[in-house]
Every structure is written in structure tokens, then in C-alpha cells.
Short mmCIF file of C-alpha atoms and ligand atoms in Angstrom, two decimals:
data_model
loop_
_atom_site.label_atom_id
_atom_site.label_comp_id
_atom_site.label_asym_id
_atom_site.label_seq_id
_atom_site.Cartn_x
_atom_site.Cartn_y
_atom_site.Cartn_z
CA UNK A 10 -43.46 -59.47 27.68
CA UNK A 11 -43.87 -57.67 24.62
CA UNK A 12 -40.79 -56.64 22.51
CA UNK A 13 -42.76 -54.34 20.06
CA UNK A 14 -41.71 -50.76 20.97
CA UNK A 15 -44.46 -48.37 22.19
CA UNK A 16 -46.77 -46.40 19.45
CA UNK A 17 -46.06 -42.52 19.93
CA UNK A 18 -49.60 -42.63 21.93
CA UNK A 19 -48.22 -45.10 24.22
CA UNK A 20 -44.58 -43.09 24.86
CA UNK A 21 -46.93 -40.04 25.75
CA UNK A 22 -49.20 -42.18 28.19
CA UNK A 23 -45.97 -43.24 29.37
CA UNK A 24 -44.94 -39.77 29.98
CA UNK A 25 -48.14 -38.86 31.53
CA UNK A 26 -47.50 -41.35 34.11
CA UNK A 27 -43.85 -39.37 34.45
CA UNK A 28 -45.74 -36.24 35.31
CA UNK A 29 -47.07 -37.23 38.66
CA UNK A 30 -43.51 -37.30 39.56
CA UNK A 31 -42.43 -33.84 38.68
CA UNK A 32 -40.71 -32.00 41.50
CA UNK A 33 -42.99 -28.80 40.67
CA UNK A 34 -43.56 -26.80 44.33
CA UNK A 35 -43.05 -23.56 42.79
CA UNK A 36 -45.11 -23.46 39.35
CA UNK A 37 -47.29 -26.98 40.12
CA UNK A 38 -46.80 -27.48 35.98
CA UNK A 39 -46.30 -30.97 36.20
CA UNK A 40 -44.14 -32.38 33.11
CA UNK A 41 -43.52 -35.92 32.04
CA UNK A 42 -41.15 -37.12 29.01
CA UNK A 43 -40.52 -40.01 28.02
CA UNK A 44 -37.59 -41.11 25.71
CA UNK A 45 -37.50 -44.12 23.06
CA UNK A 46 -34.11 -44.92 22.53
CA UNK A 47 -33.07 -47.13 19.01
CA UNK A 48 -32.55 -49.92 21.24
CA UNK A 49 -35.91 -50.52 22.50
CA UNK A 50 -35.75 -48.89 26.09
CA UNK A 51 -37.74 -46.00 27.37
CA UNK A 52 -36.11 -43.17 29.40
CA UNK A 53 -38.44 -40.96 31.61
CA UNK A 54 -37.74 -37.58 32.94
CA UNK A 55 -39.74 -35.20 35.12
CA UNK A 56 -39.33 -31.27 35.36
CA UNK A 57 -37.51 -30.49 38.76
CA UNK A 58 -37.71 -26.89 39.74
CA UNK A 59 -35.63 -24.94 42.52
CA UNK A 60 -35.70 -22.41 44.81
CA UNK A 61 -33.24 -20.30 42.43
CA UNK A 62 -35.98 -20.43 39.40
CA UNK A 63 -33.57 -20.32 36.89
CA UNK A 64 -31.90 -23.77 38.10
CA UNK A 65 -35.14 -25.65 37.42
CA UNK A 66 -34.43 -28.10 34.93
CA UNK A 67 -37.28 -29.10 32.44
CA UNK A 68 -38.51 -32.36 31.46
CA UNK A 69 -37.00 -33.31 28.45
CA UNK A 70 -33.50 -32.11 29.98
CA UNK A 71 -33.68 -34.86 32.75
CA UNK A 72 -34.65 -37.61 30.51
CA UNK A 73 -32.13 -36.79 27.98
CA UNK A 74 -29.23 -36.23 30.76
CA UNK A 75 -30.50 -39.29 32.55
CA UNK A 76 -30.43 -41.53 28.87
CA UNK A 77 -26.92 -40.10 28.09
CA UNK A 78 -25.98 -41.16 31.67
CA UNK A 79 -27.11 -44.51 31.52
CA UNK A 80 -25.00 -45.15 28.10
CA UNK A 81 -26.89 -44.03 25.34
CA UNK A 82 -25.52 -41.26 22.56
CA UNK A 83 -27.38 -38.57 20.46
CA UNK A 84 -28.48 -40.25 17.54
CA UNK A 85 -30.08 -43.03 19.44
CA UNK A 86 -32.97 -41.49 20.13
CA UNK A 87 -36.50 -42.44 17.65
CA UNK A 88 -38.94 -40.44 19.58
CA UNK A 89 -39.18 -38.12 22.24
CA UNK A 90 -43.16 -37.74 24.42
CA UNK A 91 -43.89 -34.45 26.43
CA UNK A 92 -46.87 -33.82 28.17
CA UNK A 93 -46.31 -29.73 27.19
CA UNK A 94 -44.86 -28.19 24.03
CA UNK A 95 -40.85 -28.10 24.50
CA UNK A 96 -39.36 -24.77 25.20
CA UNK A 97 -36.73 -22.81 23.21
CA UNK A 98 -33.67 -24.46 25.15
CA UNK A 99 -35.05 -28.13 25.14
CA UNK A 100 -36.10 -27.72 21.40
CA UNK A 101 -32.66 -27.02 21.38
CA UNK A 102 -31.42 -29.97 23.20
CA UNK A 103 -33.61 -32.38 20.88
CA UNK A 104 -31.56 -30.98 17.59
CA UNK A 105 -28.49 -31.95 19.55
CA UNK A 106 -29.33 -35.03 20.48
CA UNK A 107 -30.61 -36.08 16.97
CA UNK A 108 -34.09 -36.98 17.82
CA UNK A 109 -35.87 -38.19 15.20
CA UNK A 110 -39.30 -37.14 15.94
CA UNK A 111 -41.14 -35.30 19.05
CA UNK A 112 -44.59 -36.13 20.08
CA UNK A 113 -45.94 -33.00 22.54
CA UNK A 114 -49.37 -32.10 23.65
CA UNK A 115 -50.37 -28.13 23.02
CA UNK A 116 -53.23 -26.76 22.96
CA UNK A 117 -55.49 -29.63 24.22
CA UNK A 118 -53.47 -31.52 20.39
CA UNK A 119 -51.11 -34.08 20.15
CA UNK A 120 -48.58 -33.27 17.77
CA UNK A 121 -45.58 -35.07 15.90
CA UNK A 122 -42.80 -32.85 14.65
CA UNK A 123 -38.90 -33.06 13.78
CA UNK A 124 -36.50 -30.87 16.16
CA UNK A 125 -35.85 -29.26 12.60
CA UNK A 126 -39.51 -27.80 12.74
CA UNK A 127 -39.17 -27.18 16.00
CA UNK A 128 -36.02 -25.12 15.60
CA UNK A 129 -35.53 -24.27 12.09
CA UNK A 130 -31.92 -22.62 11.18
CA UNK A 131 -30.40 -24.10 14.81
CA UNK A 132 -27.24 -23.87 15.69
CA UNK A 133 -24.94 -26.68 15.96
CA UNK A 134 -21.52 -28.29 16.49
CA UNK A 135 -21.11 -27.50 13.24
CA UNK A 136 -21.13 -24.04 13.70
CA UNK A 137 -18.28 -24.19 15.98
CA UNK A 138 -15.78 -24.87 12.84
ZN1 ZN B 214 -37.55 -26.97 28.35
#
């Protein structure tokens, strides 16, 4: 067993795999992430729609929720992989949660940016002072 971490390719492969798990009956936009936490483990997360469209939660959401459930705090995060560009309230969510760098497909190209250049000016807890 390898202890190397995965390249940024690899976390998005990883989060392709993710994808075929989405629970997407309404859209069928199947989304994968898939989380690399400081520690070496890998967090996936599918999109999971519902009947009430606006209680769909996306991708990055589950894996994020699911990594914070399972012990892990903002900050521990080194990359995040999503088979789609993040939306406004997940680009959100990865400022939060102190990601250091977000791989995404768009556009048929794989990018790498920072939640910063994802979300320039965000708001933060911070702002609540
Ligand atoms: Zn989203």
C-alpha cells in the first residue's frame, strides 16, 4: 500500500469514480468530489438532489459535511477534486473550510485554483466582529 498522497489528477479520477454515485433523478448531472485531507485520507461526496429542488445538496457540500463529521476541521483540507466547476455557495464553503487549492473540470479543462480566486472579497467569520 502506497502512503504517497494522490497527484491532483488522481483526487479527480477519484472523484470521477464518486460521480456514478450521485443521487441525481431530477437533473441526471452526476457530481463527484473528492477531498484530501492534511492527514493523508480522501473524503468523497456525491451531489444528492430532492424532490424540493432547493434541498439538493451539491457535491462538495457532502464531502465537506461528511469530512467534518468524521473528525476533521477546516484547515485540514490540501485539495479539493470536482468533476464540475463549484457553484457560488460551495465556492463559498471551500473559503470556509480553508482549502488550500481546488482542482475542477470546466469547459472540457482541468483547472487548479485557490477558494480566494474562486471567491475574491468573501465574506467570513471575520466579518461577524
Ligand atoms: Zn455547489
Amino acid at each position: 500500500m502506497s502512503t504517497a498522497p494522490p497527484t491532483d489528477l488522481e483526487l479527480l479520477a477519484v472523484a470521477d469514480a464518486a460521480a456514478a454515485r450521485a443521487y441525481a433523478p431530477y437533473s441526471s448531472f452526476h457530481v463527484g468530489c473528492a477531498v484530501l485531507a492534511r492527514d493523508g485520507r480522501v473524503i468523497e461526496g456525491v451531489n444528492v438532489e430532492n424532490a424540493a429542488y432547493p434541498l439538493g445538496v451539491c457535491a462538495e457540500r457532502t464531502a465537506l459535511a461528511r469530512a467534518i463529521a468524521e473528525g476533521h476541521h477546516p484547515g485540514d483540507f490540501v485539495a479539493v477534486a470536482i468533476t464540475a466547476s463549484p457553484c457560488g455557495g460551495c465556492r463559498q464553503w471551500l473559503h470556509e473550510m480553508g482549502v488550500e487549492r481546488v482542482v475542477f473540470r470546466n469547459g472540457g479543462r482541468v483547472l487548479t485554483m485557490t477558494p480566494d480566486e474562486l471567491l475574491p472579497e468573501s465574506f467570513d467569520s471575520a466579518d461577524l466582529q
